[in-house]
Coordinates of C-alpha atoms and ligand atoms in Angstrom, one line a residue:
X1 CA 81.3 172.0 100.0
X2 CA 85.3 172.9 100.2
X3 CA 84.4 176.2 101.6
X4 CA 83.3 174.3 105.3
X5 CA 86.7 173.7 106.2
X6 CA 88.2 176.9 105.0
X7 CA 85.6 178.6 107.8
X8 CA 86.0 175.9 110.2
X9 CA 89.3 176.0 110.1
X10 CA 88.9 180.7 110.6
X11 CA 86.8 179.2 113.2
X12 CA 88.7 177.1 115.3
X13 CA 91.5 180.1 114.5
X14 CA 89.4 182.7 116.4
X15 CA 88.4 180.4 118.7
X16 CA 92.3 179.6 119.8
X17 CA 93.0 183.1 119.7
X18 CA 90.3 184.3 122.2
X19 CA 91.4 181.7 124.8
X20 CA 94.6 182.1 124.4
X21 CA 93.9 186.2 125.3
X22 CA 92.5 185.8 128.8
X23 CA 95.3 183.5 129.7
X24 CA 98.1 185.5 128.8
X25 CA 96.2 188.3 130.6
X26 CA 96.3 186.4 133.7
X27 CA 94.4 186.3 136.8
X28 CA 94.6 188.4 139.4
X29 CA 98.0 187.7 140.9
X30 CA 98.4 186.3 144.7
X31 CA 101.6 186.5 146.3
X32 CA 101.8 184.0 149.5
X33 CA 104.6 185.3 152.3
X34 CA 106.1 182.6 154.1
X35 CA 109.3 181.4 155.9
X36 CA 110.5 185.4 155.2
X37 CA 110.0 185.3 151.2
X38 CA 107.7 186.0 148.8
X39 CA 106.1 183.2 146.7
X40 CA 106.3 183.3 143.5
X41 CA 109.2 185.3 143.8
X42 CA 107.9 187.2 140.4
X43 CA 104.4 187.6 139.2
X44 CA 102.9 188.5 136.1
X45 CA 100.1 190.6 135.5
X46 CA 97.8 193.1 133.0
X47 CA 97.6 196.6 133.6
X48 CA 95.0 197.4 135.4
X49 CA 94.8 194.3 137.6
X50 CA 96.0 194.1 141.2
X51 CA 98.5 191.5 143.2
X52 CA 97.1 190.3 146.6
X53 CA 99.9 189.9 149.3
X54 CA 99.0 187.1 152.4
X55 CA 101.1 186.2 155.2
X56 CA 101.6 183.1 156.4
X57 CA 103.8 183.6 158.5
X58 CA 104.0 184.3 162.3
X59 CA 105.7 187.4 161.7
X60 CA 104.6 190.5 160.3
X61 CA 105.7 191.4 156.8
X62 CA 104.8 194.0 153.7
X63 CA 105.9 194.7 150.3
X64 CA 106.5 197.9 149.6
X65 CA 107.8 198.7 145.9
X66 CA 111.5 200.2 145.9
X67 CA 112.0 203.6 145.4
X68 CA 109.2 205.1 147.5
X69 CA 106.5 203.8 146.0
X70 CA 103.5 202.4 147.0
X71 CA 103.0 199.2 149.9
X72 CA 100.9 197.5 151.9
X73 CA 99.6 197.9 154.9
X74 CA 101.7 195.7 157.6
X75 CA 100.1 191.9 157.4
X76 CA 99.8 190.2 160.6
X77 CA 100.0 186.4 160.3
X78 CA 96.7 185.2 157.8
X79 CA 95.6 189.2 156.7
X80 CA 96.1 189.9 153.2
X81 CA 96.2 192.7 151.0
X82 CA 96.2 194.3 147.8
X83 CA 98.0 196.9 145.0
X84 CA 96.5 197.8 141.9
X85 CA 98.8 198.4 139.5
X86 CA 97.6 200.8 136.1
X87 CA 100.8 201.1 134.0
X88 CA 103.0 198.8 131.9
X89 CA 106.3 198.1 134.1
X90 CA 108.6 195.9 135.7
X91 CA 108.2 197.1 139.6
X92 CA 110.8 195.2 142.3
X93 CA 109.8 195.4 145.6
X94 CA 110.4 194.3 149.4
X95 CA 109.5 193.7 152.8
X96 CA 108.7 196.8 154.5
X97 CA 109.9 195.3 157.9
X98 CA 112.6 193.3 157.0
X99 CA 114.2 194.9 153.9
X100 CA 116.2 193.8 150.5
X101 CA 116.5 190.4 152.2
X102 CA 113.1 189.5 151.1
X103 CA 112.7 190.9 147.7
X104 CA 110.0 190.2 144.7
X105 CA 109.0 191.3 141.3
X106 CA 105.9 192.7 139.8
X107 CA 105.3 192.6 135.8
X108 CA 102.5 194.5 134.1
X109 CA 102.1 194.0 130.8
X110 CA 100.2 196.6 128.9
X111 CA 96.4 195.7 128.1
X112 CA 94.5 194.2 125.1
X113 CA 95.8 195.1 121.7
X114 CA 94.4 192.1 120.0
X115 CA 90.7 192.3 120.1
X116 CA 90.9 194.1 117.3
X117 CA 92.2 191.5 114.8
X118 CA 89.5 188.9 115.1
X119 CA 86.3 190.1 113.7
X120 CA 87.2 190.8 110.2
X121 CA 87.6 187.2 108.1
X122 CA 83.8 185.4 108.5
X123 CA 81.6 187.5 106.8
X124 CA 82.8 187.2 102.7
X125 CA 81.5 183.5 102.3
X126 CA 78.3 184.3 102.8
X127 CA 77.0 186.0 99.5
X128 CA 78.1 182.9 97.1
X129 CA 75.4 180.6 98.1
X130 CA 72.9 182.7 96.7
X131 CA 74.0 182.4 93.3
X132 CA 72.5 178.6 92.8
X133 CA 69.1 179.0 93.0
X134 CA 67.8 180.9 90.1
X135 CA 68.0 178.1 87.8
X136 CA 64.8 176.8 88.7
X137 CA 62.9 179.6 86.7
X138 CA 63.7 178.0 82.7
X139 CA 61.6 175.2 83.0
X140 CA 58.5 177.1 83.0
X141 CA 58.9 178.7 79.4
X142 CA 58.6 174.5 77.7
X143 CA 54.4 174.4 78.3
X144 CA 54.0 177.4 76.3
X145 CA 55.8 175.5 73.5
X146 CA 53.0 172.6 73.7
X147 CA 49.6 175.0 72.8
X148 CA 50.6 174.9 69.0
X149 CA 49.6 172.3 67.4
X150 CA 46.1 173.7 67.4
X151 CA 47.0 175.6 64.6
X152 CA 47.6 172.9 62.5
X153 CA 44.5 171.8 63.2
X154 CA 43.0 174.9 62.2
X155 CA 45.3 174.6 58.8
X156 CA 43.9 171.1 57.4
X157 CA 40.3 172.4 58.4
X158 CA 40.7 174.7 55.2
X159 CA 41.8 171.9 52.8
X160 CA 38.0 170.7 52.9
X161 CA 36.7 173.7 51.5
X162 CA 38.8 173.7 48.4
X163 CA 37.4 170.5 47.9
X164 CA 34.2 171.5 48.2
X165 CA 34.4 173.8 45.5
X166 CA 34.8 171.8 42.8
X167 CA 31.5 169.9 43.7
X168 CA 29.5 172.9 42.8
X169 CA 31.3 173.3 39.6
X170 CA 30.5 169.8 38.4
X171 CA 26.9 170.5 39.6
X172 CA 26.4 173.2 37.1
X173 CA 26.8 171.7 33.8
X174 CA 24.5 168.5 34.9
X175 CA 21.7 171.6 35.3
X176 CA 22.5 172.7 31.7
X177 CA 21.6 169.1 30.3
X178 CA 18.5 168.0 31.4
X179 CA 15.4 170.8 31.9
X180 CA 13.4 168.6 35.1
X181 CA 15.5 167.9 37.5
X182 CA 17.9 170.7 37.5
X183 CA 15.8 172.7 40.4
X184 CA 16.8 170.1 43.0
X185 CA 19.8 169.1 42.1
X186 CA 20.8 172.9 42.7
X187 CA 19.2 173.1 45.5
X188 CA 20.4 169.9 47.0
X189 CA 24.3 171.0 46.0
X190 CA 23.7 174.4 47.6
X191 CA 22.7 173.0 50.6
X192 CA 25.5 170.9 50.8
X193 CA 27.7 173.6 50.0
X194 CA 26.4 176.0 52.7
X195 CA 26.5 173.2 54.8
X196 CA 30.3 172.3 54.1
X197 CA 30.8 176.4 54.1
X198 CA 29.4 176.6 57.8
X199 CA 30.7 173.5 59.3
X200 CA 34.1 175.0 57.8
X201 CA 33.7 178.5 59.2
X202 CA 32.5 177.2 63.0
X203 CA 36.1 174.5 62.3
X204 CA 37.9 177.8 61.9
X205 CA 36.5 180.0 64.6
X206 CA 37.5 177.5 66.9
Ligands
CU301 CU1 109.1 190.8 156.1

């Protein structure tokens, strides 16, 4: 639960830094001539981008950047124009018509470096949530615990054969004793012996 704020907080971090990028880049820069200057007087822009020039005035005007560079095309009162400008500088221009007395200043600042730093802190988090679940899978081993007690079911089924025994001992020397009755009596106790013997065996198969 403590690590939400920890990514909100990388969140709202990348989030700052990617707005923060296209407004330092800047928009296309417009220049507005009027009353023989140039307004803003400098403009900053990336490299790459272009500056658009309009005249408002009733007079004609350009900029032309010093030192022979590159200008506009004369503006007429209302017509615009534009330069593109592709390499980190600071480039001073001035009116083509009229000269230093209307002056400006073009600055390009060189493109994008920090796209690169953003993508890298999100995706470590991730994996550590994973960890919780398996514990879920002990509870299944208890039932197997449970089936036992048959067994001890099985052990005092065996008791009531040893007890058995004994009857057929006792039967014996009753048989030695009297001559009649000794057939049956036999009989009767092996019956009941073979009966204890079975019902004791089927117990145990069980
Ligand atoms: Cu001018």
């Amino acid at each position: 639960m403590r690590r939400r704020p920890a990514r909100l907080a990388a969140l709202a971090a990348l989030l700052l830094l990617v707005a923060l990028a296209p407004s330092a880049a800047a928009a296309p820069a417009s220049v507005t001539i009027a009353s023989f200057a140039f307004d803003p007087k400098s403009v900053t822009i990336t490299a790459g981008e272009t500056v658009t020039w309009t005249n408002l005035d009733r007079a004609a005007h350009s900029a032309a950047l010093t030192g022979g560079g590159p200008k506009t095309k004369t503006l007429a009162n209302g017509e615009s124009d534009s330069l593109k400008f592709t390499a980190a500088g600071t480039y001073p221009y001035v009116c083509g018509i009229h000269g230093s007395s209307m002056s400006g200043t073009v600055v390009v600042v060189a493109a994008a470096p920090p796209p690169t730093a953003p993508p890298t802190p999100v995706p470590t988090p991730v994996p550590t949530t994973r960890l919780t679940p398996p514990p879920t899978a002990t509870p299944e081993p208890t039932p197997l615990a449970t089936p036992s007690p048959p067994a001890t079911a099985a052990a005092t089924a065996a008791p009531s054969v040893a007890v058995a025994k004994p009857t057929e001992q006792a039967a014996a020397p009753a048989a030695s004793d009297s001559a009649g009755p000794p057939p049956l009596v036999i009989g009767a106790g092996a019956i009941v012996v073979i009966g204890l013997v079975a019902f004791a065996i089927a117990r145990l198969r069980r």
